[in-house]
GROMACS .gro file of C-alpha atoms in nm:
model
  436
    1UNK     CA    1   6.915   9.513  -8.600
    2UNK     CA    2   7.272   9.413  -8.543
    3UNK     CA    3   7.385   9.669  -8.797
    4UNK     CA    4   7.192   9.943  -8.616
    5UNK     CA    5   7.360   9.852  -8.288
    6UNK     CA    6   7.705   9.857  -8.450
    7UNK     CA    7   7.636  10.197  -8.607
    8UNK     CA    8   7.521  10.343  -8.275
    9UNK     CA    9   7.831  10.208  -8.099
   10UNK     CA   10   8.056  10.356  -8.367
   11UNK     CA   11   7.888  10.695  -8.343
   12UNK     CA   12   7.914  10.696  -7.961
   13UNK     CA   13   8.285  10.608  -7.971
   14UNK     CA   14   8.352  10.883  -8.224
   15UNK     CA   15   8.165  11.133  -8.006
   16UNK     CA   16   8.365  11.036  -7.694
   17UNK     CA   17   8.691  11.060  -7.884
   18UNK     CA   18   8.605  11.404  -8.015
   19UNK     CA   19   8.502  11.521  -7.668
   20UNK     CA   20   8.826  11.394  -7.522
   21UNK     CA   21   9.029  11.552  -7.799
   22UNK     CA   22   8.878  11.897  -7.737
   23UNK     CA   23   8.888  11.982  -7.362
   24UNK     CA   24   8.649  12.241  -7.223
   25UNK     CA   25   8.749  12.598  -7.286
   26UNK     CA   26   8.665  12.694  -6.930
   27UNK     CA   27   8.947  12.483  -6.788
   28UNK     CA   28   9.230  12.701  -6.653
   29UNK     CA   29   9.481  12.416  -6.592
   30UNK     CA   30   9.774  12.401  -6.837
   31UNK     CA   31   9.769  12.081  -7.038
   32UNK     CA   32  10.111  11.992  -7.184
   33UNK     CA   33   9.962  11.760  -7.442
   34UNK     CA   34   9.720  11.824  -7.726
   35UNK     CA   35   9.489  11.533  -7.647
   36UNK     CA   36   9.438  11.232  -7.426
   37UNK     CA   37   9.589  11.002  -7.684
   38UNK     CA   38   9.925  11.183  -7.659
   39UNK     CA   39   9.927  11.158  -7.280
   40UNK     CA   40   9.847  10.790  -7.295
   41UNK     CA   41  10.124  10.735  -7.547
   42UNK     CA   42  10.372  10.895  -7.302
   43UNK     CA   43  10.245  10.718  -6.988
   44UNK     CA   44  10.236  10.360  -7.115
   45UNK     CA   45  10.608  10.339  -7.219
   46UNK     CA   46  10.708  10.487  -6.884
   47UNK     CA   47  10.508  10.221  -6.701
   48UNK     CA   48  10.660   9.949  -6.914
   49UNK     CA   49  11.011  10.077  -6.836
   50UNK     CA   50  10.947  10.096  -6.461
   51UNK     CA   51  10.775   9.756  -6.437
   52UNK     CA   52  11.097   9.545  -6.413
   53UNK     CA   53  11.240   9.765  -6.137
   54UNK     CA   54  10.916   9.750  -5.940
   55UNK     CA   55  10.905   9.371  -5.972
   56UNK     CA   56  11.268   9.341  -5.860
   57UNK     CA   57  11.221   9.544  -5.542
   58UNK     CA   58  10.893   9.365  -5.470
   59UNK     CA   59  11.077   9.031  -5.480
   60UNK     CA   60  11.350   9.168  -5.252
   61UNK     CA   61  11.119   9.274  -4.970
   62UNK     CA   62  10.835   9.026  -5.032
   63UNK     CA   63  10.991   8.690  -5.122
   64UNK     CA   64  10.762   8.417  -5.237
   65UNK     CA   65  10.680   8.156  -4.972
   66UNK     CA   66  10.804   7.803  -5.019
   67UNK     CA   67  10.508   7.577  -5.093
   68UNK     CA   68  10.508   7.234  -4.934
   69UNK     CA   69  10.264   6.949  -4.941
   70UNK     CA   70  10.118   6.965  -4.591
   71UNK     CA   71   9.919   6.646  -4.621
   72UNK     CA   72  10.213   6.433  -4.730
   73UNK     CA   73  10.445   6.578  -4.464
   74UNK     CA   74  10.189   6.521  -4.193
   75UNK     CA   75  10.121   6.166  -4.306
   76UNK     CA   76  10.481   6.068  -4.376
   77UNK     CA   77  10.726   6.281  -4.171
   78UNK     CA   78  11.031   6.078  -4.275
   79UNK     CA   79  10.942   6.123  -4.641
   80UNK     CA   80  10.988   6.498  -4.604
   81UNK     CA   81  11.334   6.456  -4.453
   82UNK     CA   82  11.463   6.185  -4.687
   83UNK     CA   83  11.288   6.296  -5.003
   84UNK     CA   84  11.525   6.433  -5.270
   85UNK     CA   85  11.272   6.707  -5.336
   86UNK     CA   86  11.369   6.873  -5.006
   87UNK     CA   87  11.745   6.859  -5.064
   88UNK     CA   88  11.765   7.181  -5.269
   89UNK     CA   89  11.584   7.370  -4.993
   90UNK     CA   90  11.828   7.238  -4.734
   91UNK     CA   91  12.134   7.305  -4.947
   92UNK     CA   92  12.005   7.655  -5.010
   93UNK     CA   93  12.104   7.749  -4.654
   94UNK     CA   94  12.470   7.704  -4.757
   95UNK     CA   95  12.434   7.936  -5.056
   96UNK     CA   96  12.420   8.316  -5.073
   97UNK     CA   97  12.079   8.472  -5.013
   98UNK     CA   98  11.971   8.733  -5.263
   99UNK     CA   99  11.902   9.069  -5.104
  100UNK     CA  100  12.050   8.976  -4.762
  101UNK     CA  101  12.420   9.035  -4.820
  102UNK     CA  102  12.630   9.101  -4.509
  103UNK     CA  103  12.998   9.183  -4.553
  104UNK     CA  104  13.216   8.889  -4.457
  105UNK     CA  105  13.500   9.110  -4.339
  106UNK     CA  106  13.266   9.283  -4.095
  107UNK     CA  107  13.160   8.948  -3.950
  108UNK     CA  108  13.523   8.838  -3.908
  109UNK     CA  109  13.616   9.172  -3.754
  110UNK     CA  110  13.364   9.111  -3.476
  111UNK     CA  111  13.567   8.812  -3.355
  112UNK     CA  112  13.890   9.014  -3.367
  113UNK     CA  113  13.740   9.300  -3.166
  114UNK     CA  114  13.592   9.063  -2.908
  115UNK     CA  115  13.926   8.881  -2.877
  116UNK     CA  116  14.110   9.213  -2.828
  117UNK     CA  117  13.867   9.309  -2.552
  118UNK     CA  118  13.918   8.974  -2.378
  119UNK     CA  119  14.298   9.001  -2.407
  120UNK     CA  120  14.291   9.353  -2.261
  121UNK     CA  121  14.096   9.236  -1.956
  122UNK     CA  122  14.321   8.934  -1.907
  123UNK     CA  123  14.635   9.145  -1.939
  124UNK     CA  124  14.517   9.387  -1.671
  125UNK     CA  125  14.442   9.097  -1.438
  126UNK     CA  126  14.777   8.928  -1.505
  127UNK     CA  127  14.975   9.246  -1.440
  128UNK     CA  128  14.796   9.293  -1.108
  129UNK     CA  129  14.829   8.934  -0.987
  130UNK     CA  130  15.190   8.887  -1.102
  131UNK     CA  131  15.305   9.134  -0.836
  132UNK     CA  132  15.176   8.908  -0.559
  133UNK     CA  133  15.210   8.552  -0.690
  134UNK     CA  134  15.320   8.486  -1.046
  135UNK     CA  135  15.219   8.118  -1.041
  136UNK     CA  136  14.850   8.210  -1.022
  137UNK     CA  137  14.863   8.356  -1.373
  138UNK     CA  138  14.936   8.016  -1.530
  139UNK     CA  139  14.742   7.801  -1.287
  140UNK     CA  140  14.413   7.994  -1.301
  141UNK     CA  141  14.426   8.107  -1.664
  142UNK     CA  142  14.136   7.884  -1.785
  143UNK     CA  143  13.912   7.994  -1.498
  144UNK     CA  144  13.985   8.364  -1.546
  145UNK     CA  145  13.930   8.336  -1.922
  146UNK     CA  146  13.594   8.166  -1.867
  147UNK     CA  147  13.496   8.426  -1.607
  148UNK     CA  148  13.569   8.718  -1.839
  149UNK     CA  149  13.394   8.546  -2.131
  150UNK     CA  150  13.087   8.486  -1.915
  151UNK     CA  151  13.083   8.848  -1.800
  152UNK     CA  152  13.113   8.981  -2.155
  153UNK     CA  153  12.845   8.742  -2.281
  154UNK     CA  154  12.608   8.825  -1.997
  155UNK     CA  155  12.638   9.198  -2.062
  156UNK     CA  156  12.593   9.170  -2.440
  157UNK     CA  157  12.423   8.876  -2.611
  158UNK     CA  158  12.234   8.754  -2.304
  159UNK     CA  159  12.056   9.086  -2.285
  160UNK     CA  160  11.801   9.214  -2.531
  161UNK     CA  161  12.057   9.368  -2.768
  162UNK     CA  162  12.157   9.028  -2.920
  163UNK     CA  163  12.504   9.153  -3.015
  164UNK     CA  164  12.856   9.152  -2.875
  165UNK     CA  165  13.067   9.464  -2.841
  166UNK     CA  166  13.251   9.385  -3.162
  167UNK     CA  167  12.924   9.326  -3.347
  168UNK     CA  168  12.786   9.659  -3.227
  169UNK     CA  169  13.094   9.838  -3.357
  170UNK     CA  170  13.037   9.671  -3.695
  171UNK     CA  171  12.662   9.754  -3.697
  172UNK     CA  172  12.572   9.384  -3.666
  173UNK     CA  173  12.347   9.175  -3.444
  174UNK     CA  174  12.235   8.814  -3.417
  175UNK     CA  175  11.894   8.705  -3.540
  176UNK     CA  176  11.698   8.380  -3.525
  177UNK     CA  177  11.754   8.244  -3.874
  178UNK     CA  178  11.542   7.934  -3.810
  179UNK     CA  179  11.235   8.152  -3.774
  180UNK     CA  180  11.309   8.334  -4.098
  181UNK     CA  181  11.354   8.004  -4.282
  182UNK     CA  182  11.018   7.874  -4.162
  183UNK     CA  183  10.835   8.196  -4.242
  184UNK     CA  184  10.972   8.427  -4.510
  185UNK     CA  185  10.725   8.702  -4.417
  186UNK     CA  186  10.870   8.772  -4.070
  187UNK     CA  187  10.907   9.151  -4.044
  188UNK     CA  188  11.248   9.284  -3.943
  189UNK     CA  189  11.499   9.061  -3.765
  190UNK     CA  190  11.360   8.792  -3.536
  191UNK     CA  191  11.530   8.809  -3.192
  192UNK     CA  192  11.707   8.512  -3.043
  193UNK     CA  193  11.508   8.281  -2.822
  194UNK     CA  194  11.600   8.220  -2.460
  195UNK     CA  195  11.702   7.865  -2.545
  196UNK     CA  196  11.942   7.984  -2.815
  197UNK     CA  197  12.106   8.228  -2.575
  198UNK     CA  198  12.146   7.969  -2.300
  199UNK     CA  199  12.287   7.704  -2.535
  200UNK     CA  200  12.523   7.949  -2.702
  201UNK     CA  201  12.661   8.076  -2.371
  202UNK     CA  202  12.693   7.726  -2.228
  203UNK     CA  203  12.872   7.580  -2.529
  204UNK     CA  204  13.089   7.885  -2.592
  205UNK     CA  205  13.207   7.951  -2.237
  206UNK     CA  206  13.154   7.621  -2.058
  207UNK     CA  207  13.257   7.399  -2.348
  208UNK     CA  208  13.580   7.586  -2.410
  209UNK     CA  209  13.666   7.585  -2.038
  210UNK     CA  210  13.599   7.213  -1.995
  211UNK     CA  211  13.800   7.126  -2.304
  212UNK     CA  212  14.099   7.340  -2.200
  213UNK     CA  213  14.099   7.218  -1.840
  214UNK     CA  214  14.057   6.852  -1.942
  215UNK     CA  215  14.342   6.866  -2.194
  216UNK     CA  216  14.570   7.037  -1.943
  217UNK     CA  217  14.491   6.782  -1.673
  218UNK     CA  218  14.541   6.481  -1.901
  219UNK     CA  219  14.867   6.626  -2.032
  220UNK     CA  220  14.999   6.681  -1.681
  221UNK     CA  221  14.904   6.326  -1.586
  222UNK     CA  222  15.086   6.188  -1.891
  223UNK     CA  223  14.799   5.997  -2.047
  224UNK     CA  224  14.945   6.043  -2.393
  225UNK     CA  225  15.266   5.860  -2.295
  226UNK     CA  226  15.099   5.547  -2.157
  227UNK     CA  227  15.107   5.210  -2.341
  228UNK     CA  228  14.862   5.151  -2.624
  229UNK     CA  229  14.672   4.887  -2.425
  230UNK     CA  230  14.595   5.126  -2.139
  231UNK     CA  231  14.233   5.251  -2.116
  232UNK     CA  232  14.364   5.598  -2.037
  233UNK     CA  233  14.566   5.596  -2.356
  234UNK     CA  234  14.254   5.501  -2.554
  235UNK     CA  235  14.058   5.780  -2.388
  236UNK     CA  236  14.334   6.024  -2.480
  237UNK     CA  237  14.327   5.905  -2.842
  238UNK     CA  238  13.947   5.941  -2.849
  239UNK     CA  239  13.976   6.302  -2.734
  240UNK     CA  240  14.238   6.373  -2.998
  241UNK     CA  241  14.013   6.215  -3.261
  242UNK     CA  242  13.723   6.438  -3.155
  243UNK     CA  243  13.950   6.742  -3.165
  244UNK     CA  244  14.066   6.662  -3.520
  245UNK     CA  245  13.709   6.616  -3.642
  246UNK     CA  246  13.600   6.939  -3.479
  247UNK     CA  247  13.875   7.134  -3.653
  248UNK     CA  248  13.793   6.963  -3.984
  249UNK     CA  249  13.425   7.056  -3.959
  250UNK     CA  250  13.521   7.408  -3.856
  251UNK     CA  251  13.734   7.440  -4.169
  252UNK     CA  252  13.447   7.314  -4.388
  253UNK     CA  253  13.211   7.559  -4.220
  254UNK     CA  254  13.457   7.843  -4.278
  255UNK     CA  255  13.479   7.760  -4.649
  256UNK     CA  256  13.100   7.759  -4.664
  257UNK     CA  257  13.099   8.094  -4.487
  258UNK     CA  258  13.337   8.241  -4.743
  259UNK     CA  259  13.103   8.124  -5.017
  260UNK     CA  260  12.762   8.205  -4.870
  261UNK     CA  261  12.845   8.478  -4.618
  262UNK     CA  262  12.644   8.317  -4.336
  263UNK     CA  263  12.738   8.147  -4.006
  264UNK     CA  264  13.100   8.236  -3.939
  265UNK     CA  265  13.139   7.956  -3.683
  266UNK     CA  266  13.015   7.601  -3.649
  267UNK     CA  267  12.831   7.681  -3.325
  268UNK     CA  268  12.630   7.966  -3.477
  269UNK     CA  269  12.530   7.740  -3.768
  270UNK     CA  270  12.406   7.468  -3.534
  271UNK     CA  271  12.202   7.715  -3.330
  272UNK     CA  272  12.078   7.919  -3.626
  273UNK     CA  273  12.233   8.247  -3.506
  274UNK     CA  274  12.314   8.464  -3.804
  275UNK     CA  275  12.478   8.806  -3.806
  276UNK     CA  276  12.280   9.071  -3.993
  277UNK     CA  277  12.289   9.449  -4.005
  278UNK     CA  278  12.123   9.626  -3.713
  279UNK     CA  279  12.053   9.934  -3.924
  280UNK     CA  280  12.076   9.849  -4.295
  281UNK     CA  281  12.052  10.216  -4.393
  282UNK     CA  282  12.374  10.299  -4.209
  283UNK     CA  283  12.681  10.258  -4.428
  284UNK     CA  284  13.019  10.176  -4.277
  285UNK     CA  285  13.279  10.441  -4.347
  286UNK     CA  286  13.649  10.358  -4.357
  287UNK     CA  287  13.893  10.601  -4.196
  288UNK     CA  288  14.160  10.618  -4.464
  289UNK     CA  289  14.379  10.836  -4.243
  290UNK     CA  290  14.408  10.561  -3.985
  291UNK     CA  291  14.451  10.302  -4.261
  292UNK     CA  292  14.733  10.499  -4.424
  293UNK     CA  293  14.908  10.547  -4.091
  294UNK     CA  294  14.889  10.175  -4.019
  295UNK     CA  295  15.027  10.090  -4.362
  296UNK     CA  296  15.319  10.331  -4.316
  297UNK     CA  297  15.408  10.189  -3.975
  298UNK     CA  298  15.374   9.834  -4.106
  299UNK     CA  299  15.608   9.906  -4.397
  300UNK     CA  300  15.856  10.078  -4.163
  301UNK     CA  301  15.862   9.786  -3.919
  302UNK     CA  302  15.906   9.540  -4.204
  303UNK     CA  303  16.202   9.745  -4.328
  304UNK     CA  304  16.358   9.744  -3.981
  305UNK     CA  305  16.309   9.369  -3.946
  306UNK     CA  306  16.492   9.327  -4.277
  307UNK     CA  307  16.779   9.569  -4.216
  308UNK     CA  308  16.859   9.506  -3.847
  309UNK     CA  309  17.003   9.153  -3.894
  310UNK     CA  310  17.245   9.301  -4.148
  311UNK     CA  311  17.375   9.564  -3.903
  312UNK     CA  312  17.564   9.474  -3.585
  313UNK     CA  313  17.481   9.719  -3.303
  314UNK     CA  314  17.810   9.648  -3.129
  315UNK     CA  315  18.011   9.708  -3.442
  316UNK     CA  316  17.819  10.027  -3.511
  317UNK     CA  317  17.881  10.145  -3.155
  318UNK     CA  318  18.254  10.081  -3.175
  319UNK     CA  319  18.273  10.251  -3.516
  320UNK     CA  320  18.111  10.561  -3.370
  321UNK     CA  321  18.353  10.553  -3.076
  322UNK     CA  322  18.654  10.524  -3.305
  323UNK     CA  323  18.525  10.808  -3.520
  324UNK     CA  324  18.480  11.025  -3.213
  325UNK     CA  325  18.831  10.946  -3.086
  326UNK     CA  326  18.990  11.031  -3.421
  327UNK     CA  327  18.798  11.356  -3.443
  328UNK     CA  328  18.892  11.444  -3.086
  329UNK     CA  329  19.260  11.377  -3.153
  330UNK     CA  330  19.258  11.606  -3.457
  331UNK     CA  331  19.084  11.884  -3.267
  332UNK     CA  332  19.301  11.842  -2.957
  333UNK     CA  333  19.012  11.737  -2.734
  334UNK     CA  334  19.048  11.482  -2.451
  335UNK     CA  335  18.976  11.126  -2.558
  336UNK     CA  336  18.887  10.811  -2.374
  337UNK     CA  337  19.241  10.667  -2.391
  338UNK     CA  338  19.362  10.529  -2.056
  339UNK     CA  339  19.580  10.756  -1.850
  340UNK     CA  340  19.876  10.663  -1.634
  341UNK     CA  341  19.661  10.576  -1.331
  342UNK     CA  342  19.447  10.339  -1.529
  343UNK     CA  343  19.755  10.177  -1.680
  344UNK     CA  344  19.902  10.121  -1.332
  345UNK     CA  345  19.571   9.977  -1.211
  346UNK     CA  346  19.559   9.746  -1.509
  347UNK     CA  347  19.913   9.628  -1.436
  348UNK     CA  348  19.807   9.513  -1.087
  349UNK     CA  349  19.564   9.258  -1.235
  350UNK     CA  350  19.725   8.912  -1.243
  351UNK     CA  351  19.832   8.785  -1.580
  352UNK     CA  352  19.610   8.479  -1.550
  353UNK     CA  353  19.291   8.691  -1.519
  354UNK     CA  354  19.102   8.772  -1.840
  355UNK     CA  355  19.021   9.142  -1.832
  356UNK     CA  356  18.747   9.089  -2.091
  357UNK     CA  357  18.565   8.856  -1.853
  358UNK     CA  358  18.636   9.101  -1.572
  359UNK     CA  359  18.469   9.380  -1.770
  360UNK     CA  360  18.152   9.180  -1.826
  361UNK     CA  361  18.208   9.021  -2.165
  362UNK     CA  362  18.305   9.111  -2.521
  363UNK     CA  363  18.037   9.381  -2.553
  364UNK     CA  364  18.199   9.602  -2.286
  365UNK     CA  365  18.482   9.845  -2.338
  366UNK     CA  366  18.764   9.981  -2.128
  367UNK     CA  367  18.548  10.265  -1.996
  368UNK     CA  368  18.322  10.027  -1.806
  369UNK     CA  369  18.591   9.797  -1.663
  370UNK     CA  370  18.581   9.791  -1.282
  371UNK     CA  371  18.943   9.894  -1.249
  372UNK     CA  372  19.044  10.031  -0.908
  373UNK     CA  373  19.360  10.062  -0.704
  374UNK     CA  374  19.234   9.804  -0.453
  375UNK     CA  375  19.360   9.447  -0.478
  376UNK     CA  376  19.144   9.217  -0.684
  377UNK     CA  377  18.932   8.986  -0.464
  378UNK     CA  378  19.023   8.619  -0.478
  379UNK     CA  379  18.667   8.516  -0.569
  380UNK     CA  380  18.661   8.755  -0.863
  381UNK     CA  381  19.004   8.643  -0.977
  382UNK     CA  382  18.896   8.279  -0.966
  383UNK     CA  383  18.574   8.352  -1.158
  384UNK     CA  384  18.756   8.551  -1.430
  385UNK     CA  385  19.052   8.315  -1.468
  386UNK     CA  386  19.168   8.260  -1.825
  387UNK     CA  387  19.017   7.954  -1.994
  388UNK     CA  388  19.179   7.818  -2.313
  389UNK     CA  389  19.450   8.087  -2.303
  390UNK     CA  390  19.551   8.270  -2.620
  391UNK     CA  391  19.822   8.534  -2.644
  392UNK     CA  392  19.808   8.840  -2.868
  393UNK     CA  393  20.089   9.003  -3.063
  394UNK     CA  394  20.141   9.246  -2.772
  395UNK     CA  395  20.203   8.957  -2.528
  396UNK     CA  396  19.886   8.968  -2.315
  397UNK     CA  397  19.673   8.663  -2.242
  398UNK     CA  398  19.295   8.636  -2.285
  399UNK     CA  399  19.032   8.366  -2.308
  400UNK     CA  400  18.993   8.228  -2.657
  401UNK     CA  401  18.615   8.285  -2.670
  402UNK     CA  402  18.643   8.638  -2.529
  403UNK     CA  403  18.925   8.735  -2.764
  404UNK     CA  404  18.759   8.594  -3.078
  405UNK     CA  405  18.428   8.759  -2.992
  406UNK     CA  406  18.597   9.092  -2.928
  407UNK     CA  407  18.789   9.076  -3.254
  408UNK     CA  408  18.473   8.981  -3.444
  409UNK     CA  409  18.310   9.297  -3.312
  410UNK     CA  410  18.614   9.514  -3.388
  411UNK     CA  411  18.763   9.336  -3.687
  412UNK     CA  412  18.931   9.647  -3.829
  413UNK     CA  413  19.094   9.801  -3.523
  414UNK     CA  414  19.077   9.604  -3.200
  415UNK     CA  415  19.275   9.758  -2.916
  416UNK     CA  416  19.418   9.549  -2.633
  417UNK     CA  417  19.241   9.623  -2.306
  418UNK     CA  418  19.567   9.603  -2.110
  419UNK     CA  419  19.805   9.815  -2.316
  420UNK     CA  420  19.590   9.980  -2.582
  421UNK     CA  421  19.793   9.850  -2.877
  422UNK     CA  422  19.620   9.726  -3.190
  423UNK     CA  423  19.568   9.350  -3.193
  424UNK     CA  424  19.666   9.208  -3.529
  425UNK     CA  425  19.716   8.838  -3.451
  426UNK     CA  426  19.683   8.577  -3.180
  427UNK     CA  427  19.810   8.227  -3.111
  428UNK     CA  428  19.758   7.945  -2.864
  429UNK     CA  429  19.963   7.984  -2.547
  430UNK     CA  430  20.209   7.702  -2.497
  431UNK     CA  431  20.241   7.522  -2.166
  432UNK     CA  432  20.596   7.635  -2.109
  433UNK     CA  433  20.494   7.999  -2.165
  434UNK     CA  434  20.228   8.001  -1.892
  435UNK     CA  435  20.320   8.207  -1.591
  436UNK     CA  436  20.091   8.360  -1.328
   0.00000   0.00000   0.00000
C-alpha cells in the first residue's frame, strides 16, 4: 500500500510540473521565461543578494531593544547600578551610535553662531551707553550679558522649537536623549521636557552670571591676597579648586565629544540634551565662493602682518618725498624747500629751543612746523627747550632723542630743519659752547 501511495504522489508531481512547464495557450501576457523553474532560478539569487541590505536598513530604523532582568532589578535596585553587567550599557553612551551620526563641526558651529549673535547685541548696547556714561559698560557687563542670554534662550530653546538660532542655521535641534535610551522604539525625536528646559536655562544663564559676579566681587575685595589662615582666603581657594575641576571635566567631556559625536558641553550631557538633525533628508551645502573669498582675505592679511614690520611707514614716506623733490627739481617745478620768509621765521626761534619738539616730534617734517612771524610764546619755548643738547655738523642744536630718532627715520639724507643742510654727524654739546 505504501508503494501505491508513493507512485500516486510521483505521478501527481510529474503532472503538476508538466502543467507548469506548458502555460495555457490562451494567455496573452508575454512571459520572458520558458517555464516556472527558470523564473524561480532568477528570483531566488536576487532575494539572496538583497537580503543583507534589507537586514542592514531594518537594524538602522528598528534597533533591537536592550533586554534586562526586570525581577532582579526590582528586587535589588543597587545590584543593577553596581553590577558589572550594566557597565557596557552605560559606557555605550560615550561611544558613537551607529546610524545616528551628527557632524561634529556643525555642533561646534552652533556655539560660534550663538556667541556672534550675543556679541552683536552687546556691542550695540555698549556703543549706545558709552555716549552717556562709559563706566556703565564695565560695571553692568555681567547683568547685560545675562539679560541678553535670557532673552535669546526664552525666544529659542524655551519655546517649542527646542533649538537656538545657531542650531537652526545648522539644521539641528535638541532632543531628550534619556527617553531614547530608555525606549529605543521612540518615533522621531523626543522633545525636551519642561524640567530640562528650566534647568538648562537656570544653569546656563544664572550659573554663569553668579560665577562671574562672585569672582569679580571677591577679586575687588582682595580675598586672594589675604593670609592663608583667613577664612576668606580658604573660601577663595575653594572656589579656585572648583573652577579647576570644572575646566578639567569640560576638557574630558570635549574629548569624549570628539570621539562619540554627542554632548558638546558638560551641561548638555548632565541633562541629556543631544543635538540631532531637524530634517535628516536635508543636506548641508557649503558655499565655496564665500569659502574661497575668506581664504584669500586670510592669506592677504597674513602677508600684510608679515611684511609690515619689515617696512617703516615713516621711512617710506620720506623716501617718496625725496623722490618727488628730486623729480620736481629736474623738471623745474616748485618744491617744498623753505623760502626766504620761512628761513627768517626759523632764525627768530631761540637757539635753545628744539625745532623738532616744536614741530610735534620726529615724525613731522618742515611743512607742518608751526612757524610764524609772531614771537614764540614763553610757555611753548619752555616746553620745547633742548634736553641733552647735541650739535650737528651745521652748528644747530637739537635734543639727543629727537635728533637720533629723526636720523633713524632718514638715515640716508637727513636735512636740518633750521638750515636745510644735510646732517652727516653730531656730537655732544660742551658746557662752554652753550649759548641761548
